[in-house]
PDB file of C-alpha atoms in Angstrom:
ATOM      1  CA  MET A  16     -32.792   0.544  14.281  1.00  0.00           C
ATOM      2  CA  ASN A  17     -34.328   4.020  14.424  1.00  0.00           C
ATOM      3  CA  THR A  18     -34.681   5.296  10.853  1.00  0.00           C
ATOM      4  CA  GLU A  19     -37.276   7.982  11.554  1.00  0.00           C
ATOM      5  CA  HIS A  20     -34.968  10.837  10.571  1.00  0.00           C
ATOM      6  CA  ILE A  21     -32.844   8.955   8.020  1.00  0.00           C
ATOM      7  CA  ASP A  22     -32.942   9.647   4.290  1.00  0.00           C
ATOM      8  CA  ILE A  23     -32.678   6.090   2.974  1.00  0.00           C
ATOM      9  CA  ASP A  24     -31.935   7.186  -0.601  1.00  0.00           C
ATOM     10  CA  LEU A  25     -29.017   9.398   0.417  1.00  0.00           C
ATOM     11  CA  ALA A  26     -27.714   6.632   2.669  1.00  0.00           C
ATOM     12  CA  ARG A  27     -27.822   4.235  -0.279  1.00  0.00           C
ATOM     13  CA  TYR A  28     -25.982   6.729  -2.494  1.00  0.00           C
ATOM     14  CA  SER A  29     -23.359   7.065   0.233  1.00  0.00           C
ATOM     15  CA  ASP A  30     -22.838   3.303   0.239  1.00  0.00           C
ATOM     16  CA  TRP A  31     -22.515   3.297  -3.547  1.00  0.00           C
ATOM     17  CA  ALA A  32     -19.973   6.112  -3.376  1.00  0.00           C
ATOM     18  CA  PHE A  33     -17.963   4.121  -0.825  1.00  0.00           C
ATOM     19  CA  THR A  34     -17.925   1.015  -3.027  1.00  0.00           C
ATOM     20  CA  THR A  35     -17.016   3.084  -6.079  1.00  0.00           C
ATOM     21  CA  SER A  36     -14.188   4.744  -4.172  1.00  0.00           C
ATOM     22  CA  VAL A  37     -12.683   1.401  -3.153  1.00  0.00           C
ATOM     23  CA  VAL A  38     -12.973  -0.030  -6.677  1.00  0.00           C
ATOM     24  CA  VAL A  39     -11.428   3.071  -8.254  1.00  0.00           C
ATOM     25  CA  LEU A  40      -8.568   3.137  -5.737  1.00  0.00           C
ATOM     26  CA  VAL A  41      -7.856  -0.545  -6.414  1.00  0.00           C
ATOM     27  CA  GLY A  42      -7.644   0.291 -10.122  1.00  0.00           C
ATOM     28  CA  ALA A  43      -5.334   3.202  -9.343  1.00  0.00           C
ATOM     29  CA  LEU A  44      -3.112   0.948  -7.238  1.00  0.00           C
ATOM     30  CA  LEU A  45      -2.813  -1.584 -10.063  1.00  0.00           C
ATOM     31  CA  LEU A  46      -1.902   1.058 -12.655  1.00  0.00           C
ATOM     32  CA  LEU A  47       0.620   2.771 -10.399  1.00  0.00           C
ATOM     33  CA  ALA A  48       2.114  -0.622  -9.520  1.00  0.00           C
ATOM     34  CA  VAL A  49       2.512  -1.370 -13.237  1.00  0.00           C
ATOM     35  CA  GLU A  50       4.376   1.898 -13.694  1.00  0.00           C
ATOM     36  CA  LEU A  51       6.598   1.156 -10.697  1.00  0.00           C
ATOM     37  CA  ALA A  52       7.309  -2.406 -11.805  1.00  0.00           C
ATOM     38  CA  TYR A  53       8.095  -1.799 -15.460  1.00  0.00           C
ATOM     39  CA  SER A  54       9.521   1.696 -15.629  1.00  0.00           C
ATOM     40  CA  ARG A  55      13.238   2.130 -15.430  1.00  0.00           C
ATOM     41  CA  GLY A  56      14.817   3.754 -12.420  1.00  0.00           C
ATOM     42  CA  ARG A  57      15.467   7.479 -12.573  1.00  0.00           C
ATOM     43  CA  LYS A  58      19.225   7.094 -12.429  1.00  0.00           C
ATOM     44  CA  ALA A  59      19.272   4.395 -15.062  1.00  0.00           C
ATOM     45  CA  ASP A  60      17.077   6.526 -17.286  1.00  0.00           C
ATOM     46  CA  GLU A  61      19.374   9.519 -16.927  1.00  0.00           C
ATOM     47  CA  ARG A  62      22.385   7.378 -17.815  1.00  0.00           C
ATOM     48  CA  SER A  63      20.545   6.096 -20.863  1.00  0.00           C
ATOM     49  CA  ARG A  64      19.785   9.624 -22.003  1.00  0.00           C
ATOM     50  CA  GLU A  65      23.388  10.665 -21.564  1.00  0.00           C
ATOM     51  CA  GLU A  66      24.537   7.671 -23.596  1.00  0.00           C
ATOM     52  CA  GLN A  67      22.076   8.530 -26.365  1.00  0.00           C
ATOM     53  CA  MET A  68      23.255  12.134 -26.467  1.00  0.00           C
ATOM     54  CA  VAL A  69      26.915  11.110 -26.550  1.00  0.00           C
ATOM     55  CA  GLY A  70      26.220   8.535 -29.243  1.00  0.00           C
ATOM     56  CA  ALA A  71      24.340  11.050 -31.359  1.00  0.00           C
ATOM     57  CA  ALA A  72      27.177  13.549 -31.066  1.00  0.00           C
ATOM     58  CA  VAL A  73      29.748  10.934 -32.083  1.00  0.00           C
ATOM     59  CA  ARG A  74      27.698   9.824 -35.083  1.00  0.00           C
ATOM     60  CA  SER A  75      27.298  13.409 -36.183  1.00  0.00           C
ATOM     61  CA  ALA A  76      31.048  14.039 -35.856  1.00  0.00           C
ATOM     62  CA  VAL A  77      32.059  11.016 -37.947  1.00  0.00           C
ATOM     63  CA  GLY A  78      29.439  11.704 -40.605  1.00  0.00           C
ATOM     64  CA  ALA A  79      27.043   8.946 -39.668  1.00  0.00           C
ATOM     65  CA  ASP A  80      24.069   8.530 -41.962  1.00  0.00           C
ATOM     66  CA  SER A  81      21.198   9.998 -39.973  1.00  0.00           C
ATOM     67  CA  MET A  82      18.111  11.878 -40.990  1.00  0.00           C
ATOM     68  CA  THR A  83      18.198  13.963 -37.800  1.00  0.00           C
ATOM     69  CA  PRO A  84      21.682  13.819 -36.303  1.00  0.00           C
ATOM     70  CA  GLY A  85      21.967  14.815 -32.676  1.00  0.00           C
ATOM     71  CA  VAL A  86      18.258  14.311 -31.915  1.00  0.00           C
ATOM     72  CA  VAL A  87      17.483  12.051 -28.971  1.00  0.00           C
ATOM     73  CA  VAL A  88      14.485   9.781 -29.520  1.00  0.00           C
ATOM     74  CA  GLU A  89      12.443   9.114 -26.387  1.00  0.00           C
ATOM     75  CA  ASP A  90      11.898   5.514 -25.387  1.00  0.00           C
ATOM     76  CA  PRO A  91       8.273   4.688 -26.221  1.00  0.00           C
ATOM     77  CA  THR A  92       8.154   2.174 -23.364  1.00  0.00           C
ATOM     78  CA  ARG A  93       8.957   4.888 -20.859  1.00  0.00           C
ATOM     79  CA  THR A  94       6.292   7.137 -22.361  1.00  0.00           C
ATOM     80  CA  THR A  95       3.726   4.356 -22.013  1.00  0.00           C
ATOM     81  CA  ASP A  96       4.717   3.791 -18.386  1.00  0.00           C
ATOM     82  CA  GLU A  97       4.350   7.472 -17.622  1.00  0.00           C
ATOM     83  CA  ARG A  98       0.923   7.557 -19.227  1.00  0.00           C
ATOM     84  CA  ILE A  99      -0.171   4.550 -17.193  1.00  0.00           C
ATOM     85  CA  GLY A 100       1.065   6.250 -14.040  1.00  0.00           C
ATOM     86  CA  ARG A 101      -0.747   9.470 -14.863  1.00  0.00           C
ATOM     87  CA  VAL A 102      -3.994   7.599 -15.436  1.00  0.00           C
ATOM     88  CA  GLY A 103      -3.456   5.826 -12.115  1.00  0.00           C
ATOM     89  CA  LEU A 104      -2.906   9.150 -10.359  1.00  0.00           C
ATOM     90  CA  ALA A 105      -6.057  10.555 -11.964  1.00  0.00           C
ATOM     91  CA  LEU A 106      -7.968   7.562 -10.602  1.00  0.00           C
ATOM     92  CA  VAL A 107      -6.553   8.310  -7.151  1.00  0.00           C
ATOM     93  CA  TYR A 108      -8.135  11.752  -7.263  1.00  0.00           C
ATOM     94  CA  VAL A 109     -11.417  10.271  -8.491  1.00  0.00           C
ATOM     95  CA  GLY A 110     -11.332   7.784  -5.606  1.00  0.00           C
ATOM     96  CA  ILE A 111     -10.693  10.593  -3.121  1.00  0.00           C
ATOM     97  CA  ALA A 112     -13.630  12.541  -4.548  1.00  0.00           C
ATOM     98  CA  MET A 113     -15.920   9.509  -4.265  1.00  0.00           C
ATOM     99  CA  LEU A 114     -14.864   8.898  -0.659  1.00  0.00           C
ATOM    100  CA  PHE A 115     -15.587  12.554   0.087  1.00  0.00           C
ATOM    101  CA  ALA A 116     -19.004  12.128  -1.520  1.00  0.00           C
ATOM    102  CA  CYS A 117     -19.581   9.053   0.649  1.00  0.00           C
ATOM    103  CA  ILE A 118     -18.846  11.042   3.807  1.00  0.00           C
ATOM    104  CA  VAL A 119     -20.944  14.055   2.793  1.00  0.00           C
ATOM    105  CA  LEU A 120     -23.934  11.957   1.699  1.00  0.00           C
ATOM    106  CA  ARG A 121     -23.774   9.996   4.946  1.00  0.00           C
ATOM    107  CA  GLY A 122     -23.960  13.240   6.878  1.00  0.00           C
ATOM    108  CA  LEU A 123     -26.869  14.536   4.811  1.00  0.00           C
ATOM    109  CA  ALA A 124     -28.705  11.235   5.204  1.00  0.00           C
ATOM    110  CA  THR A 125     -28.406  11.278   8.994  1.00  0.00           C
ATOM    111  CA  THR A 126     -28.488  15.086   9.515  1.00  0.00           C
ATOM    112  CA  ARG A 127     -25.437  14.874  11.774  1.00  0.00           C
ATOM    113  CA  VAL A 128     -21.668  14.873  11.448  1.00  0.00           C
ATOM    114  CA  PRO A 129     -20.762  11.663   9.587  1.00  0.00           C
ATOM    115  CA  TRP A 130     -18.277  10.231  12.054  1.00  0.00           C
ATOM    116  CA  GLY A 131     -20.442   8.818  14.808  1.00  0.00           C
ATOM    117  CA  ASN A 132     -19.301   5.176  14.592  1.00  0.00           C
ATOM    118  CA  MET A 133     -16.215   3.171  13.681  1.00  0.00           C
ATOM    119  CA  TYR A 134     -17.213   2.761  10.030  1.00  0.00           C
ATOM    120  CA  GLU A 135     -17.550   6.503   9.582  1.00  0.00           C
ATOM    121  CA  PHE A 136     -14.469   7.260  11.683  1.00  0.00           C
ATOM    122  CA  ILE A 137     -12.241   4.986   9.577  1.00  0.00           C
ATOM    123  CA  ASN A 138     -13.638   6.505   6.385  1.00  0.00           C
ATOM    124  CA  LEU A 139     -12.832   9.998   7.635  1.00  0.00           C
ATOM    125  CA  THR A 140      -9.346   8.959   8.763  1.00  0.00           C
ATOM    126  CA  SER A 141      -8.675   7.320   5.393  1.00  0.00           C
ATOM    127  CA  PHE A 142      -9.872  10.439   3.595  1.00  0.00           C
ATOM    128  CA  CYS A 143      -7.571  12.631   5.691  1.00  0.00           C
ATOM    129  CA  GLY A 144      -4.659  10.315   4.909  1.00  0.00           C
ATOM    130  CA  LEU A 145      -5.385  10.471   1.176  1.00  0.00           C
ATOM    131  CA  ILE A 146      -5.627  14.266   1.234  1.00  0.00           C
ATOM    132  CA  ALA A 147      -2.341  14.476   3.151  1.00  0.00           C
ATOM    133  CA  ALA A 148      -0.687  12.191   0.598  1.00  0.00           C
ATOM    134  CA  ALA A 149      -2.109  14.251  -2.280  1.00  0.00           C
ATOM    135  CA  VAL A 150      -0.461  17.352  -0.814  1.00  0.00           C
ATOM    136  CA  VAL A 151       2.864  15.751   0.115  1.00  0.00           C
ATOM    137  CA  LEU A 152       3.226  13.639  -3.048  1.00  0.00           C
ATOM    138  CA  ARG A 153       2.061  16.262  -5.535  1.00  0.00           C
ATOM    139  CA  ARG A 154       5.404  16.301  -7.393  1.00  0.00           C
ATOM    140  CA  PRO A 155       5.675  13.865 -10.345  1.00  0.00           C
ATOM    141  CA  GLN A 156       8.841  12.247  -8.962  1.00  0.00           C
ATOM    142  CA  PHE A 157       6.881  11.142  -5.873  1.00  0.00           C
ATOM    143  CA  ARG A 158       4.191   9.314  -7.848  1.00  0.00           C
ATOM    144  CA  ALA A 159       5.720   5.890  -7.120  1.00  0.00           C
ATOM    145  CA  LEU A 160       5.111   6.420  -3.396  1.00  0.00           C
ATOM    146  CA  TRP A 161       1.373   6.275  -3.981  1.00  0.00           C
ATOM    147  CA  VAL A 162       1.623   2.497  -4.350  1.00  0.00           C
ATOM    148  CA  PHE A 163       2.767   2.171  -0.746  1.00  0.00           C
ATOM    149  CA  VAL A 164       0.250   4.698   0.572  1.00  0.00           C
ATOM    150  CA  LEU A 165      -2.704   3.061  -1.169  1.00  0.00           C
ATOM    151  CA  VAL A 166      -1.969  -0.387   0.284  1.00  0.00           C
ATOM    152  CA  PRO A 167      -2.671   0.549   3.945  1.00  0.00           C
ATOM    153  CA  GLU A 168      -5.441   2.916   2.845  1.00  0.00           C
ATOM    154  CA  LEU A 169      -7.255   0.117   1.013  1.00  0.00           C
ATOM    155  CA  ILE A 170      -6.741  -2.216   3.960  1.00  0.00           C
ATOM    156  CA  LEU A 171      -8.382   0.384   6.215  1.00  0.00           C
ATOM    157  CA  LEU A 172     -11.293   0.871   3.829  1.00  0.00           C
ATOM    158  CA  SER A 173     -11.741  -2.859   3.252  1.00  0.00           C
ATOM    159  CA  VAL A 174     -11.906  -3.587   6.975  1.00  0.00           C
ATOM    160  CA  SER A 175     -14.236  -0.627   7.401  1.00  0.00           C
ATOM    161  CA  GLY A 176     -16.647  -1.816   4.730  1.00  0.00           C
ATOM    162  CA  LYS A 177     -16.465  -5.522   5.585  1.00  0.00           C
ATOM    163  CA  TRP A 178     -16.445  -5.683   9.389  1.00  0.00           C
ATOM    164  CA  LEU A 179     -17.209  -2.190  10.674  1.00  0.00           C
ATOM    165  CA  TYR A 180     -20.072  -1.179   8.405  1.00  0.00           C
ATOM    166  CA  THR A 181     -23.072   0.235  10.236  1.00  0.00           C
ATOM    167  CA  ASN A 182     -26.359   1.284   8.683  1.00  0.00           C
ATOM    168  CA  ALA A 183     -27.069   4.997   8.648  1.00  0.00           C
ATOM    169  CA  ALA A 184     -28.733   5.883  11.949  1.00  0.00           C
ATOM    170  CA  PRO A 185     -28.896   8.685  14.517  1.00  0.00           C
ATOM    171  CA  VAL A 186     -25.835   8.941  16.697  1.00  0.00           C
ATOM    172  CA  MET A 187     -26.025   6.953  19.914  1.00  0.00           C
ATOM    173  CA  PRO A 188     -26.900   8.980  23.064  1.00  0.00           C
ATOM    174  CA  ALA A 189     -23.403   8.675  24.565  1.00  0.00           C
ATOM    175  CA  LEU A 190     -21.981  10.582  21.578  1.00  0.00           C
ATOM    176  CA  GLN A 191     -24.602  13.326  21.381  1.00  0.00           C
ATOM    177  CA  SER A 192     -22.310  16.215  22.217  1.00  0.00           C
ATOM    178  CA  TYR A 193     -20.832  19.221  20.459  1.00  0.00           C
ATOM    179  CA  TRP A 194     -17.444  17.656  21.234  1.00  0.00           C
ATOM    180  CA  LEU A 195     -18.086  14.847  18.732  1.00  0.00           C
ATOM    181  CA  PRO A 196     -17.317  16.878  15.580  1.00  0.00           C
ATOM    182  CA  ILE A 197     -14.368  18.565  17.295  1.00  0.00           C
ATOM    183  CA  HIS A 198     -12.636  15.626  18.975  1.00  0.00           C
ATOM    184  CA  VAL A 199     -13.146  12.975  16.285  1.00  0.00           C
ATOM    185  CA  SER A 200     -12.330  15.211  13.316  1.00  0.00           C
ATOM    186  CA  VAL A 201      -9.069  16.399  14.887  1.00  0.00           C
ATOM    187  CA  VAL A 202      -8.016  12.857  15.827  1.00  0.00           C
ATOM    188  CA  SER A 203      -8.898  11.636  12.325  1.00  0.00           C
ATOM    189  CA  LEU A 204      -6.774  14.336  10.709  1.00  0.00           C
ATOM    190  CA  GLY A 205      -3.790  13.579  12.924  1.00  0.00           C
ATOM    191  CA  SER A 206      -4.118   9.822  12.412  1.00  0.00           C
ATOM    192  CA  GLY A 207      -4.418  10.184   8.636  1.00  0.00           C
ATOM    193  CA  VAL A 208      -1.270  12.293   8.375  1.00  0.00           C
ATOM    194  CA  PHE A 209       0.599   9.921  10.699  1.00  0.00           C
ATOM    195  CA  LEU A 210      -0.211   7.148   8.211  1.00  0.00           C
ATOM    196  CA  VAL A 211       1.739   8.981   5.501  1.00  0.00           C
ATOM    197  CA  ALA A 212       4.614   9.568   7.923  1.00  0.00           C
ATOM    198  CA  GLY A 213       4.736   5.889   8.856  1.00  0.00           C
ATOM    199  CA  VAL A 214       4.822   4.753   5.231  1.00  0.00           C
ATOM    200  CA  ALA A 215       7.638   7.213   4.492  1.00  0.00           C
ATOM    201  CA  SER A 216       9.711   5.927   7.430  1.00  0.00           C
ATOM    202  CA  ILE A 217       9.208   2.292   6.393  1.00  0.00           C
ATOM    203  CA  LEU A 218      10.346   3.098   2.852  1.00  0.00           C
ATOM    204  CA  PHE A 219      13.301   5.054   4.251  1.00  0.00           C
ATOM    205  CA  LEU A 220      14.418   1.996   6.232  1.00  0.00           C
ATOM    206  CA  LEU A 221      14.056  -0.186   3.131  1.00  0.00           C
ATOM    207  CA  LYS A 222      16.054   2.329   1.120  1.00  0.00           C
ATOM    208  CA  MET A 223      18.833   2.243   3.724  1.00  0.00           C
ATOM    209  CA  SER A 224      18.828  -1.560   4.038  1.00  0.00           C
ATOM    210  CA  PRO A 225      20.965  -4.043   2.055  1.00  0.00           C
ATOM    211  CA  LEU A 226      17.784  -5.159   0.287  1.00  0.00           C
ATOM    212  CA  ALA A 227      17.864  -1.960  -1.766  1.00  0.00           C
ATOM    213  CA  HIS A 228      21.184  -2.977  -3.318  1.00  0.00           C
ATOM    214  CA  GLN A 229      20.241  -6.496  -4.349  1.00  0.00           C
ATOM    215  CA  ASP A 230      20.164  -7.255  -8.054  1.00  0.00           C
ATOM    216  CA  ASN A 231      16.604  -8.550  -8.146  1.00  0.00           C
ATOM    217  CA  GLY A 232      13.120  -7.248  -8.744  1.00  0.00           C
ATOM    218  CA  PHE A 233      12.652  -6.005  -5.188  1.00  0.00           C
ATOM    219  CA  GLY A 234      15.987  -4.212  -5.158  1.00  0.00           C
ATOM    220  CA  ARG A 235      15.278  -2.504  -8.464  1.00  0.00           C
ATOM    221  CA  MET A 236      11.847  -1.465  -7.224  1.00  0.00           C
ATOM    222  CA  ILE A 237      13.353   0.151  -4.121  1.00  0.00           C
ATOM    223  CA  GLU A 238      15.948   1.862  -6.313  1.00  0.00           C
ATOM    224  CA  ARG A 239      13.159   3.610  -8.221  1.00  0.00           C
ATOM    225  CA  LEU A 240      11.902   5.340  -5.091  1.00  0.00           C
ATOM    226  CA  PRO A 241      13.090   8.828  -4.120  1.00  0.00           C
ATOM    227  CA  ASP A 242      16.408   8.963  -2.283  1.00  0.00           C
ATOM    228  CA  ALA A 243      16.571   8.084   1.406  1.00  0.00           C
ATOM    229  CA  GLN A 244      16.983  11.662   2.615  1.00  0.00           C
ATOM    230  CA  THR A 245      13.862  12.745   0.738  1.00  0.00           C
ATOM    231  CA  LEU A 246      11.847   9.941   2.336  1.00  0.00           C
ATOM    232  CA  ASP A 247      13.202  10.836   5.768  1.00  0.00           C
ATOM    233  CA  ARG A 248      12.312  14.471   5.207  1.00  0.00           C
ATOM    234  CA  ILE A 249       8.740  13.556   4.212  1.00  0.00           C
ATOM    235  CA  ALA A 250       8.351  11.439   7.352  1.00  0.00           C
ATOM    236  CA  TYR A 251       9.740  14.177   9.586  1.00  0.00           C
ATOM    237  CA  ARG A 252       7.664  17.023   8.165  1.00  0.00           C
ATOM    238  CA  THR A 253       4.406  15.097   8.186  1.00  0.00           C
ATOM    239  CA  THR A 254       5.023  14.007  11.777  1.00  0.00           C
ATOM    240  CA  ILE A 255       5.718  17.597  12.810  1.00  0.00           C
ATOM    241  CA  PHE A 256       2.391  18.590  11.253  1.00  0.00           C
ATOM    242  CA  ALA A 257       0.366  15.727  12.748  1.00  0.00           C
ATOM    243  CA  PHE A 258       1.915  15.677  16.235  1.00  0.00           C
ATOM    244  CA  PRO A 259       0.265  18.810  17.689  1.00  0.00           C
ATOM    245  CA  ILE A 260      -3.014  18.059  15.901  1.00  0.00           C
ATOM    246  CA  PHE A 261      -3.240  14.593  17.409  1.00  0.00           C
ATOM    247  CA  GLY A 262      -2.188  16.016  20.773  1.00  0.00           C
ATOM    248  CA  PHE A 263      -5.030  18.526  20.675  1.00  0.00           C
ATOM    249  CA  GLY A 264      -7.367  15.675  19.747  1.00  0.00           C
ATOM    250  CA  VAL A 265      -6.357  13.819  22.906  1.00  0.00           C
ATOM    251  CA  ILE A 266      -6.839  16.979  24.975  1.00  0.00           C
ATOM    252  CA  PHE A 267     -10.283  17.613  23.480  1.00  0.00           C
ATOM    253  CA  GLY A 268     -11.174  14.012  24.273  1.00  0.00           C
ATOM    254  CA  ALA A 269     -10.135  14.521  27.891  1.00  0.00           C
ATOM    255  CA  ILE A 270     -12.328  17.619  28.176  1.00  0.00           C
ATOM    256  CA  TRP A 271     -15.244  15.710  26.661  1.00  0.00           C
ATOM    257  CA  ALA A 272     -14.601  12.830  29.092  1.00  0.00           C
ATOM    258  CA  GLU A 273     -14.847  15.212  32.041  1.00  0.00           C
ATOM    259  CA  GLU A 274     -18.229  16.443  30.804  1.00  0.00           C
ATOM    260  CA  ALA A 275     -19.547  12.949  30.029  1.00  0.00           C
ATOM    261  CA  TRP A 276     -18.015  10.800  32.772  1.00  0.00           C
ATOM    262  CA  GLY A 277     -16.905  13.281  35.424  1.00  0.00           C
ATOM    263  CA  ARG A 278     -13.154  12.759  35.012  1.00  0.00           C
ATOM    264  CA  TYR A 279     -10.541  13.895  32.514  1.00  0.00           C
ATOM    265  CA  TRP A 280      -8.630  10.638  32.397  1.00  0.00           C
ATOM    266  CA  GLY A 281      -9.556   7.098  33.367  1.00  0.00           C
ATOM    267  CA  TRP A 282      -6.933   4.957  31.600  1.00  0.00           C
ATOM    268  CA  ASP A 283      -9.544   3.534  29.266  1.00  0.00           C
ATOM    269  CA  PRO A 284      -7.795   1.233  26.703  1.00  0.00           C
ATOM    270  CA  LYS A 285      -8.193   3.729  23.850  1.00  0.00           C
ATOM    271  CA  GLU A 286      -7.085   6.638  26.017  1.00  0.00           C
ATOM    272  CA  THR A 287      -4.034   4.691  27.116  1.00  0.00           C
ATOM    273  CA  VAL A 288      -2.920   3.596  23.649  1.00  0.00           C
ATOM    274  CA  SER A 289      -3.545   7.084  22.239  1.00  0.00           C
ATOM    275  CA  PHE A 290      -1.333   8.553  24.939  1.00  0.00           C
ATOM    276  CA  VAL A 291       1.352   5.918  24.330  1.00  0.00           C
ATOM    277  CA  ALA A 292       1.295   6.644  20.589  1.00  0.00           C
ATOM    278  CA  TRP A 293       1.600  10.368  21.236  1.00  0.00           C
ATOM    279  CA  VAL A 294       4.582   9.792  23.551  1.00  0.00           C
ATOM    280  CA  VAL A 295       6.238   7.580  20.918  1.00  0.00           C
ATOM    281  CA  TYR A 296       5.881  10.317  18.317  1.00  0.00           C
ATOM    282  CA  ALA A 297       7.294  12.828  20.791  1.00  0.00           C
ATOM    283  CA  ALA A 298      10.266  10.492  21.245  1.00  0.00           C
ATOM    284  CA  TYR A 299      10.687  10.321  17.466  1.00  0.00           C
ATOM    285  CA  LEU A 300      10.773  14.104  17.101  1.00  0.00           C
ATOM    286  CA  HIS A 301      13.290  14.326  19.946  1.00  0.00           C
ATOM    287  CA  ALA A 302      15.430  11.549  18.472  1.00  0.00           C
ATOM    288  CA  ARG A 303      15.275  13.137  15.032  1.00  0.00           C
ATOM    289  CA  SER A 304      17.019  16.231  16.410  1.00  0.00           C
ATOM    290  CA  THR A 305      19.501  14.331  18.598  1.00  0.00           C
ATOM    291  CA  ALA A 306      22.958  13.451  17.328  1.00  0.00           C
ATOM    292  CA  GLY A 307      23.472   9.704  17.118  1.00  0.00           C
ATOM    293  CA  TRP A 308      19.757   8.974  16.894  1.00  0.00           C
ATOM    294  CA  ARG A 309      19.005  10.380  13.482  1.00  0.00           C
ATOM    295  CA  ASP A 310      18.313   8.296  10.392  1.00  0.00           C
ATOM    296  CA  LYS A 311      17.613   4.627  11.164  1.00  0.00           C
ATOM    297  CA  LYS A 312      17.092   4.761  14.935  1.00  0.00           C
ATOM    298  CA  ALA A 313      14.667   7.652  14.732  1.00  0.00           C
ATOM    299  CA  ALA A 314      12.858   6.062  11.786  1.00  0.00           C
ATOM    300  CA  TRP A 315      12.308   2.874  13.772  1.00  0.00           C
ATOM    301  CA  ILE A 316      10.691   4.931  16.544  1.00  0.00           C
ATOM    302  CA  ASN A 317       8.369   6.479  13.971  1.00  0.00           C
ATOM    303  CA  VAL A 318       7.439   3.015  12.712  1.00  0.00           C
ATOM    304  CA  VAL A 319       6.618   1.977  16.299  1.00  0.00           C
ATOM    305  CA  GLY A 320       4.315   4.988  16.529  1.00  0.00           C
ATOM    306  CA  PHE A 321       2.688   3.971  13.253  1.00  0.00           C
ATOM    307  CA  VAL A 322       2.087   0.438  14.555  1.00  0.00           C
ATOM    308  CA  ALA A 323       0.614   1.845  17.774  1.00  0.00           C
ATOM    309  CA  MET A 324      -1.704   4.046  15.729  1.00  0.00           C
ATOM    310  CA  VAL A 325      -2.971   1.143  13.609  1.00  0.00           C
ATOM    311  CA  PHE A 326      -3.340  -0.987  16.758  1.00  0.00           C
ATOM    312  CA  ASN A 327      -5.405   1.780  18.312  1.00  0.00           C
ATOM    313  CA  LEU A 328      -7.622   2.109  15.243  1.00  0.00           C
ATOM    314  CA  PHE A 329      -8.653  -1.536  15.111  1.00  0.00           C
ATOM    315  CA  PHE A 330      -7.660  -3.770  18.007  1.00  0.00           C
ATOM    316  CA  ILE A 331      -8.920  -1.484  20.760  1.00  0.00           C
ATOM    317  CA  ASN A 332     -12.393  -1.223  19.242  1.00  0.00           C
ATOM    318  CA  LEU A 333     -12.684  -4.738  17.853  1.00  0.00           C
ATOM    319  CA  VAL A 334     -11.267  -6.787  20.728  1.00  0.00           C
ATOM    320  CA  THR A 335     -11.231  -4.811  23.963  1.00  0.00           C
ATOM    321  CA  VAL A 336     -14.207  -3.408  25.844  1.00  0.00           C
ATOM    322  CA  GLY A 337     -14.075   0.091  27.239  1.00  0.00           C
ATOM    323  CA  LEU A 338     -15.772   3.456  27.342  1.00  0.00           C
ATOM    324  CA  HIS A 339     -14.778   4.047  23.708  1.00  0.00           C
ATOM    325  CA  SER A 340     -16.585   0.918  22.474  1.00  0.00           C
ATOM    326  CA  TYR A 341     -19.380   1.853  20.134  1.00  0.00           C
ATOM    327  CA  ALA A 342     -21.027   1.073  16.758  1.00  0.00           C
ATOM    328  CA  GLY A 343     -21.627  -2.537  17.702  1.00  0.00           C
ATOM    329  CA  VAL A 344     -17.936  -3.399  18.046  1.00  0.00           C
ATOM    330  CA  GLY A 345     -15.715  -3.849  21.036  1.00  0.00           C
TER     331      GLY A 345
END
């Protein structure tokens, strides 16, 4: 490996930042899962508050012996759950910051844009997904959704660190082009936002399914999520945002392909699956605005697009061989 222009110390710090990010995000997932598992549902909590207020008013009217009649005492268990959730959310932001540090340090160590191989590309895509989730889920009532966003994010990062890791090195000759920072960054942003959209559609389908009404732990967990229309709206808006971005990423890739290989399109496996995923998302947006296809049918199309995106991220580079094979995989 050519390490002539590599800052080994910065590369090592980048690796440490990556490991720290994964560990912190795992801790955040556990804390947020505790809040989701043990906190009461929003509707049940509101009913409980109403009952407490009514009870306090009745006791005050009949002369009940109370030091502070009419005052509602907050449930300490709920307060503890909220504090756990807030700590978990704080850890999410720390994990995002550490992943950002990992990416920046990698770039400084190699004196190039830090997305020149699959390890770096997945890290950038995961970071974009986390930033998108931080923007979309910024309201306190959406905090429970972080559990379901962090699961695929941690799977991406775990696979990246375990099987896709590549030592810091100069970018391979085939990728030495000004199109690298443009094409890959745009595709990473679109893919990361699509991840949030896919999670929202999956949760929407669960919310609309009979499983959400079962009197068991899973049913109560689903009940604690935002209502189905809110989840559907999150999926739709994030897809609208990501769709043109990912489309431009595909177009930029085609322009780069013409410069590098003399043709805009060659039905390379990654090109093909990217195009299929883009068409699926176009079908979702069309179905979402078509009577009779809204709600469940459209959501299923969005889930298919999400599966195609994940398939494109891993399977194409790990199993198939094509012009997009690089970083020692494929």
